[in-house]
Every structure is written in structure tokens, then in C-alpha cells.
Coordinates of C-alpha atoms in Angstrom, one line a residue:
Chain A
M1 CA -23.3 34.5 5.6
N2 CA -25.8 31.6 5.9
S3 CA -23.9 29.5 3.4
R4 CA -20.7 30.1 5.6
I5 CA -22.5 28.9 8.7
L6 CA -23.8 25.8 6.7
I7 CA -20.3 24.9 5.5
A8 CA -18.9 25.4 9.1
I9 CA -21.7 23.0 10.4
A10 CA -21.0 20.5 7.7
L11 CA -17.3 20.6 8.4
L12 CA -17.9 20.1 12.1
A13 CA -20.3 17.3 11.4
L14 CA -17.7 15.6 9.2
A15 CA -15.0 16.0 11.8
G16 CA -17.3 14.6 14.4
A17 CA -18.2 11.6 12.3
L18 CA -14.5 10.9 11.7
A19 CA -13.7 11.2 15.4
F20 CA -16.5 8.9 16.3
A21 CA -15.4 6.3 13.7
A22 CA -11.8 6.5 14.9
R23 CA -12.6 6.4 18.6
P24 CA -10.5 3.8 20.5
H25 CA -12.6 0.7 21.1
E26 CA -11.9 -2.9 22.0
A27 CA -11.5 -5.0 19.0
T28 CA -14.3 -7.5 18.4
A29 CA -13.5 -11.3 17.9
D30 CA -13.9 -11.0 14.2
E31 CA -11.7 -7.9 14.0
R32 CA -9.0 -9.7 16.0
T33 CA -9.2 -12.8 13.9
D34 CA -8.8 -10.6 10.7
E35 CA -5.8 -8.8 12.2
I36 CA -4.0 -12.0 13.2
T37 CA -4.8 -13.8 9.9
T38 CA -3.7 -10.7 7.9
E39 CA -0.2 -11.3 9.4
L40 CA -0.1 -15.1 8.8
R41 CA 1.2 -16.5 5.6
C42 CA -0.9 -19.1 3.7
P43 CA 1.4 -22.1 3.6
V44 CA 0.0 -23.3 0.2
C45 CA -0.1 -19.9 -1.6
Q46 CA 2.3 -17.5 -3.2
G47 CA 2.7 -14.7 -0.8
L48 CA -0.9 -14.5 0.2
S49 CA -2.1 -14.1 3.7
V50 CA -4.4 -16.4 5.5
K51 CA -7.1 -13.8 5.5
D52 CA -6.9 -13.2 1.6
S53 CA -6.5 -16.8 0.5
T54 CA -9.4 -19.0 -0.5
S55 CA -7.5 -22.3 0.0
E56 CA -8.7 -25.0 2.2
T57 CA -5.6 -24.7 4.4
A58 CA -6.2 -21.0 4.9
R59 CA -9.8 -21.7 5.8
Q60 CA -8.7 -24.3 8.4
M61 CA -6.2 -21.7 9.8
R62 CA -8.8 -19.0 10.0
D63 CA -11.1 -21.4 11.9
L64 CA -8.2 -22.3 14.3
V65 CA -7.5 -18.6 15.0
A66 CA -11.2 -17.8 15.4
Q67 CA -11.5 -20.6 18.0
R68 CA -8.4 -19.5 19.9
V69 CA -9.7 -15.9 20.0
R70 CA -13.0 -17.3 21.4
E71 CA -11.1 -19.3 24.0
G72 CA -9.5 -16.0 25.2
K73 CA -6.0 -16.6 24.0
T74 CA -3.9 -13.5 23.5
D75 CA -2.5 -12.5 20.0
A76 CA 1.0 -13.5 21.2
Q77 CA -0.2 -17.0 22.3
I78 CA -1.9 -17.6 19.0
Q79 CA 1.1 -16.4 17.0
A80 CA 3.3 -18.6 19.2
E81 CA 1.2 -21.7 18.3
F82 CA 1.8 -21.1 14.6
R83 CA 5.4 -20.3 15.1
A84 CA 5.9 -23.6 17.0
A85 CA 4.6 -25.5 14.0
Y86 CA 6.0 -23.5 11.0
G87 CA 8.7 -21.3 12.4
D88 CA 9.0 -17.5 11.7
W89 CA 8.3 -18.2 8.1
I90 CA 4.6 -18.3 8.9
F91 CA 4.6 -14.5 9.5
L92 CA 4.0 -12.5 6.3
S93 CA 4.6 -8.9 7.0
P94 CA 8.1 -7.8 7.4
P95 CA 8.5 -5.1 10.1
V96 CA 11.6 -3.6 8.4
A97 CA 13.8 -4.0 5.3
M98 CA 12.8 -6.7 2.8
A99 CA 16.2 -8.2 1.9
P100 CA 16.6 -10.4 5.1
F101 CA 13.2 -11.7 4.5
Y102 CA 14.0 -12.7 0.9
L103 CA 17.1 -14.4 2.4
K104 CA 14.9 -16.2 4.9
G105 CA 12.8 -17.5 2.1
V106 CA 15.8 -19.3 0.5
A107 CA 17.8 -20.2 3.6
P108 CA 17.6 -23.5 5.2
A109 CA 14.5 -23.4 7.4
W110 CA 16.3 -23.8 10.7
V111 CA 18.1 -20.5 10.1
N112 CA 16.2 -18.1 12.3
I113 CA 15.4 -14.6 11.0
N114 CA 17.3 -13.1 14.0
D115 CA 20.4 -15.0 12.9
I116 CA 20.1 -13.2 9.6
F117 CA 19.8 -9.8 11.2
R118 CA 22.7 -10.5 13.4
G119 CA 24.7 -11.4 10.2
V120 CA 23.5 -8.3 8.5
L121 CA 24.7 -5.9 11.3
P122 CA 28.4 -5.7 10.4
Y123 CA 27.5 -4.9 6.8
M124 CA 25.2 -2.1 8.1
M125 CA 28.1 -0.8 10.0
I126 CA 30.3 -0.7 6.9
V127 CA 27.5 1.2 5.1
I128 CA 27.2 3.7 7.9
V129 CA 31.0 4.2 8.0
S130 CA 31.0 4.6 4.3
M131 CA 28.3 7.2 4.4
I132 CA 30.1 9.2 7.1
M133 CA 33.3 9.1 5.1
L134 CA 31.5 10.2 1.8
Y135 CA 29.8 13.0 3.6
T136 CA 33.1 14.2 5.1
F137 CA 35.4 13.6 2.1
P138 CA 33.1 13.7 -0.9
Q139 CA 36.1 13.5 -3.3
I140 CA 36.7 9.9 -2.5
G141 CA 33.5 9.1 -4.4
L142 CA 35.2 9.7 -7.7
W143 CA 38.7 8.6 -6.8
L144 CA 38.5 5.2 -8.3
P145 CA 36.6 6.2 -11.5
N146 CA 39.1 9.0 -12.1
L147 CA 42.0 6.4 -11.9
I148 CA 40.4 4.0 -14.3
Y149 CA 38.9 6.4 -16.9
K150 CA 41.4 9.1 -17.0
Chain B
M1 CA 46.9 -0.2 -15.5
M2 CA 48.0 -2.1 -12.5
L3 CA 44.9 -0.9 -10.6
V4 CA 42.5 -2.0 -13.4
R5 CA 44.2 -5.4 -13.3
I6 CA 43.6 -5.6 -9.6
V7 CA 40.0 -4.6 -10.0
R8 CA 39.4 -7.3 -12.7
I9 CA 41.0 -10.0 -10.5
G10 CA 38.9 -8.8 -7.6
V11 CA 35.7 -9.2 -9.7
V12 CA 36.7 -12.6 -10.8
V13 CA 37.6 -13.7 -7.3
G14 CA 34.2 -12.2 -6.1
I15 CA 32.2 -14.2 -8.6
L16 CA 34.1 -17.3 -7.8
A17 CA 33.4 -16.8 -4.1
L18 CA 29.7 -16.3 -4.9
V19 CA 29.5 -19.4 -7.0
V20 CA 31.2 -21.5 -4.2
T21 CA 28.9 -20.1 -1.6
L22 CA 25.8 -20.9 -3.7
A23 CA 27.1 -24.3 -4.5
L24 CA 27.6 -25.2 -0.9
A25 CA 24.2 -23.8 0.0
F26 CA 22.3 -25.7 -2.7
R27 CA 24.0 -29.0 -1.7
R28 CA 21.5 -29.3 1.1
D29 CA 18.6 -31.8 0.6
P30 CA 15.4 -29.6 0.3
H31 CA 13.3 -32.6 1.5
D32 CA 15.1 -32.5 4.8
I33 CA 13.5 -29.6 6.5
R34 CA 14.5 -29.2 10.1
T35 CA 12.1 -26.5 11.2
G36 CA 9.2 -25.9 13.6
T37 CA 8.3 -29.2 15.2
V38 CA 11.5 -31.2 14.5
N39 CA 13.5 -32.0 17.6
K40 CA 10.4 -31.1 19.7
R41 CA 7.8 -33.3 21.3
A42 CA 5.4 -34.6 18.6
P43 CA 2.1 -32.7 19.0
A44 CA -0.5 -35.0 20.6
F45 CA -3.5 -36.1 18.6
T46 CA -6.5 -38.4 19.0
L47 CA -8.2 -39.0 15.6
Q48 CA -11.0 -41.1 14.4
R49 CA -9.9 -44.2 12.2
L50 CA -10.8 -43.7 8.6
D51 CA -13.0 -46.8 8.6
G52 CA -14.8 -45.5 11.8
S53 CA -13.6 -48.4 14.0
G54 CA -12.6 -46.2 17.0
Q55 CA -9.9 -43.7 17.7
V56 CA -6.1 -43.7 17.5
S57 CA -4.2 -41.6 20.1
L58 CA -0.5 -40.8 19.7
A59 CA -0.1 -41.1 23.5
D60 CA -1.0 -44.8 23.2
L61 CA 1.9 -45.4 20.9
E62 CA 4.6 -44.0 23.2
G63 CA 7.7 -46.2 23.5
K64 CA 7.4 -47.2 19.9
V65 CA 8.9 -45.7 16.7
V66 CA 6.1 -43.9 14.9
V67 CA 6.1 -42.9 11.3
V68 CA 3.3 -40.4 10.6
N69 CA 2.5 -39.9 6.9
F70 CA 0.2 -37.2 5.7
F71 CA -1.5 -38.3 2.5
A72 CA -4.5 -37.6 0.3
S73 CA -6.2 -39.4 -2.6
W74 CA -5.9 -36.2 -4.7
C75 CA -2.2 -36.0 -4.3
L76 CA -0.2 -37.5 -7.1
P77 CA 3.1 -37.7 -5.2
C78 CA 1.2 -39.7 -2.5
V79 CA 0.4 -42.2 -5.2
Q80 CA 4.0 -42.3 -6.3
E81 CA 5.4 -43.0 -2.8
N82 CA 2.9 -45.5 -1.7
P83 CA 4.6 -48.7 -3.0
A84 CA 7.6 -47.7 -0.8
L85 CA 5.3 -47.3 2.2
V86 CA 3.7 -50.6 1.6
R87 CA 7.1 -52.3 1.4
V88 CA 8.3 -50.7 4.5
Y89 CA 5.1 -51.6 6.4
E90 CA 5.5 -55.2 5.4
R91 CA 9.1 -55.2 6.6
Y92 CA 8.3 -53.8 10.0
R93 CA 4.7 -54.9 10.6
S94 CA 5.6 -57.4 13.3
S95 CA 8.1 -55.1 15.1
D96 CA 7.9 -52.1 17.3
V97 CA 7.5 -49.7 14.4
V98 CA 4.0 -48.2 13.9
M99 CA 2.9 -46.4 10.8
V100 CA 0.1 -44.0 10.9
G101 CA -1.4 -42.4 7.8
V102 CA -3.2 -39.1 8.2
D103 CA -5.8 -38.4 5.6
Y104 CA -5.6 -34.7 4.6
Q105 CA -8.3 -32.4 3.4
E106 CA -10.8 -34.8 1.9
S107 CA -13.9 -36.7 2.4
R108 CA -14.0 -39.9 4.4
A109 CA -15.5 -41.8 1.3
N110 CA -12.6 -40.8 -0.9
G111 CA -10.0 -41.5 1.9
I112 CA -11.4 -45.0 2.4
G113 CA -11.5 -45.8 -1.3
Y114 CA -7.9 -44.7 -1.8
V115 CA -6.7 -46.7 1.3
Q116 CA -8.4 -49.9 -0.1
R117 CA -7.2 -49.3 -3.7
M118 CA -3.6 -48.7 -2.7
G119 CA -3.3 -51.6 -0.3
M120 CA -2.6 -49.4 2.8
A121 CA -3.0 -52.0 5.7
W122 CA -1.5 -49.7 8.3
T123 CA -3.5 -47.5 10.6
T124 CA -5.1 -44.7 8.8
V125 CA -6.9 -41.8 10.4
A126 CA -9.0 -38.7 9.3
D127 CA -7.8 -35.2 10.1
D128 CA -11.3 -33.7 9.3
D129 CA -10.6 -30.1 10.4
G130 CA -6.8 -30.1 9.5
R131 CA -5.9 -29.3 13.2
V132 CA -3.3 -32.1 13.4
A133 CA -1.7 -31.1 10.1
L134 CA -1.5 -27.5 11.3
S135 CA 0.0 -28.5 14.6
Y136 CA 2.8 -30.4 12.7
G137 CA 3.4 -27.5 10.4
V138 CA 2.4 -29.5 7.3
F139 CA 2.6 -27.5 4.0
G140 CA 0.8 -30.2 2.0
P141 CA 0.9 -33.9 1.3
P142 CA 2.9 -36.0 1.2
E143 CA 4.9 -35.3 4.4
T144 CA 6.4 -37.8 6.7
F145 CA 7.4 -37.4 10.2
F146 CA 9.7 -39.8 12.2
I147 CA 8.9 -39.9 16.0
G148 CA 11.2 -41.6 18.3
T149 CA 10.4 -43.8 21.3
D150 CA 10.9 -40.7 23.5
G151 CA 8.0 -38.9 21.6
I152 CA 10.3 -36.4 20.0
I153 CA 10.2 -35.7 16.2
A154 CA 13.5 -36.8 15.0
G155 CA 13.0 -36.0 11.3
R156 CA 10.7 -34.7 8.6
H157 CA 10.5 -35.4 4.9
I158 CA 8.6 -33.2 2.6
G159 CA 7.4 -34.7 -0.7
P160 CA 7.4 -38.3 -1.9
I161 CA 9.6 -40.5 0.2
D162 CA 11.5 -43.6 -1.0
E163 CA 12.1 -46.9 0.8
E164 CA 15.8 -46.2 1.5
T165 CA 15.0 -42.9 3.3
L166 CA 12.2 -44.6 5.3
V167 CA 14.3 -47.5 6.3
T168 CA 17.4 -45.4 7.2
A169 CA 15.4 -43.1 9.4
I170 CA 13.5 -45.9 11.1
E171 CA 16.7 -47.9 11.7
K172 CA 18.4 -44.8 13.2
L173 CA 15.5 -44.4 15.6
R174 CA 15.5 -48.1 16.6
G175 CA 19.2 -47.9 17.2
Q176 CA 18.8 -45.0 19.4
A177 CA 16.0 -46.7 21.4
S178 CA 17.9 -49.9 21.9
S179 CA 21.0 -48.0 23.1
R180 CA 19.0 -46.2 25.8

């Protein structure tokens, strides 16, 4: 019985500690700097974030972000400053599928990521229509192979 | 049999279309990057001269064609492009064209040594904290920006630049200025 009470107390304490650690709190300046630099691409590295890179350029970018945070700039304002200089390329983490971002990497730099997504939409529609047709008429999936390999 | 033939022809046409698309895409000059700051007002800066003899402000150069070149002594392509910069500077030194060399990520002593060694007689400034390079969206030296008399960045060249590219870009901006 005693051991059960002890286990229950330990579990409650653990849950309390987790809840305390996860409580909502306002991010400190350092936390905000880390969050913003995690999303920024280091311009002289291969796929590394500004936060993770040890290059001089990344250090200078971290210093600039930290200064802007101290000045009271919002995340959007700080991101806009880097976007103005480097374009959307400077943001590392893709919010959705990867392929448009690979394409952005090899496309001429004035091609906006939004242009790529607009261009992708008709193909997504084709895929959706194909999925619906295959779901409705599964036999069409083997129609062409049957014709060729009969 | 007919269908197999159509499929084969379709595959060949598809591959040809892909090759043509890629050939057209790769025809672009990778040095000519029109992103970020191009066609926008040049970010203002005020920087210390490398030799310590005062400051240089971009605002003071308004109304002139300005060539901003980011360089560093540790950058081999900068050494390669320097003779072209020297010739172009000599060509335009008594005109309305101003060249500004921005020393990138290095100590003053190394920067001054390089400038003297390479015969860079044009204005050179030190971007000690890298803020100017970041505001121009510089990836790494050498990079050259062409700023028109209206203060707008008209062009950008990534990598070592040659004399012909420099003169063409400068003359284009001078032509635009005189037609205004």
C-alpha cells in the first residue's frame, strides 16, 4: 500500500514538474534570437542554419538578430530585413513539401517561392483528379500495363 | 503494337522537352543575380576609410554612378579580378563614376596591406561588423554592385568581374543618367 502511495506521489511530482517546465512564458531575448536564427540559412554554408553554423558570416548575422531583438523589433520585422537583402532563399525551414524548395534552390533568384507554388497548383489538381479516378475505377490502374504486357 | 510505339514516341518527346527546358534554363548567366536588393534603393552606409582618414557615406555620393565592390585579402578571386578594377578605375577616375571597395571580414592591417600591394587607389572602407555586407545580401567576396545616379541598385555581379562587364554596366548607368 505504501509503495503504491509513493509511486502515485512520484508520478504526480513528475507531472507537476513537466507542467511547470512547459508553462507558457514570454520568450527571453536569447530564446528569441535562437528561434529566429534557427530559421535563417547561413549564406556561406551547405544547408546549415545561422544558429548552428560557426562561420564568421553566421556570427555576424546572430549579432545583428540579437541587436534587433534588443531594439524591440518583432520577429516579422527582423525576418523582413533579411528577406529584403537575400530574398526568400534566406529562410531555411520549408513549411510544407520539399520539392518546391529544391526548385527554388536551382531557379533564377528572382523567381519567388510563391510563383513556384502557383505553378505547382495545376499539377496538384491533376494528381487529386487522378486519385479520385483511381479510387472510383481501380481497374484503370492496370489498363496500360495489360495492353503492353499481354 | 501501335500503342507501344505511341508510348515510346511519347517518352522520346518527353526527354527532348526536358533537355530543351534545361538547356534554356542553364543559358542564364549565374553571375547575374537579380535578387534581394537589385532594383531597390541601395542600403545607406557610413563606414570608416581603411586608412583611418575619416568616413565615407553613400549619401554623399548621390547623383554619381557608384560601383561598390566587396573584397578581402584572403579571397583569391578578388586578386584575380583586381587588375580589371584597376584599369576601370584609371579609365573613370576623372569622371562622375565613383568606386568604393568594401573590405570584408578581416583585420584593418591585412586590408591596408592588400590595398597597397594591389595598387587600389580608389576609396576603400572597412565593414568591421559585416552589417553593410548583410544589408546588401552579400554571399561572399568578390561581389560588385552597380548603383545609378538615382541611388537604385541597377545590377549585381557575384564572383570575379572582368573589365568588359564593368565598363558595360557603368556605361549603361551613365547613359541612363545623361538621358534623364
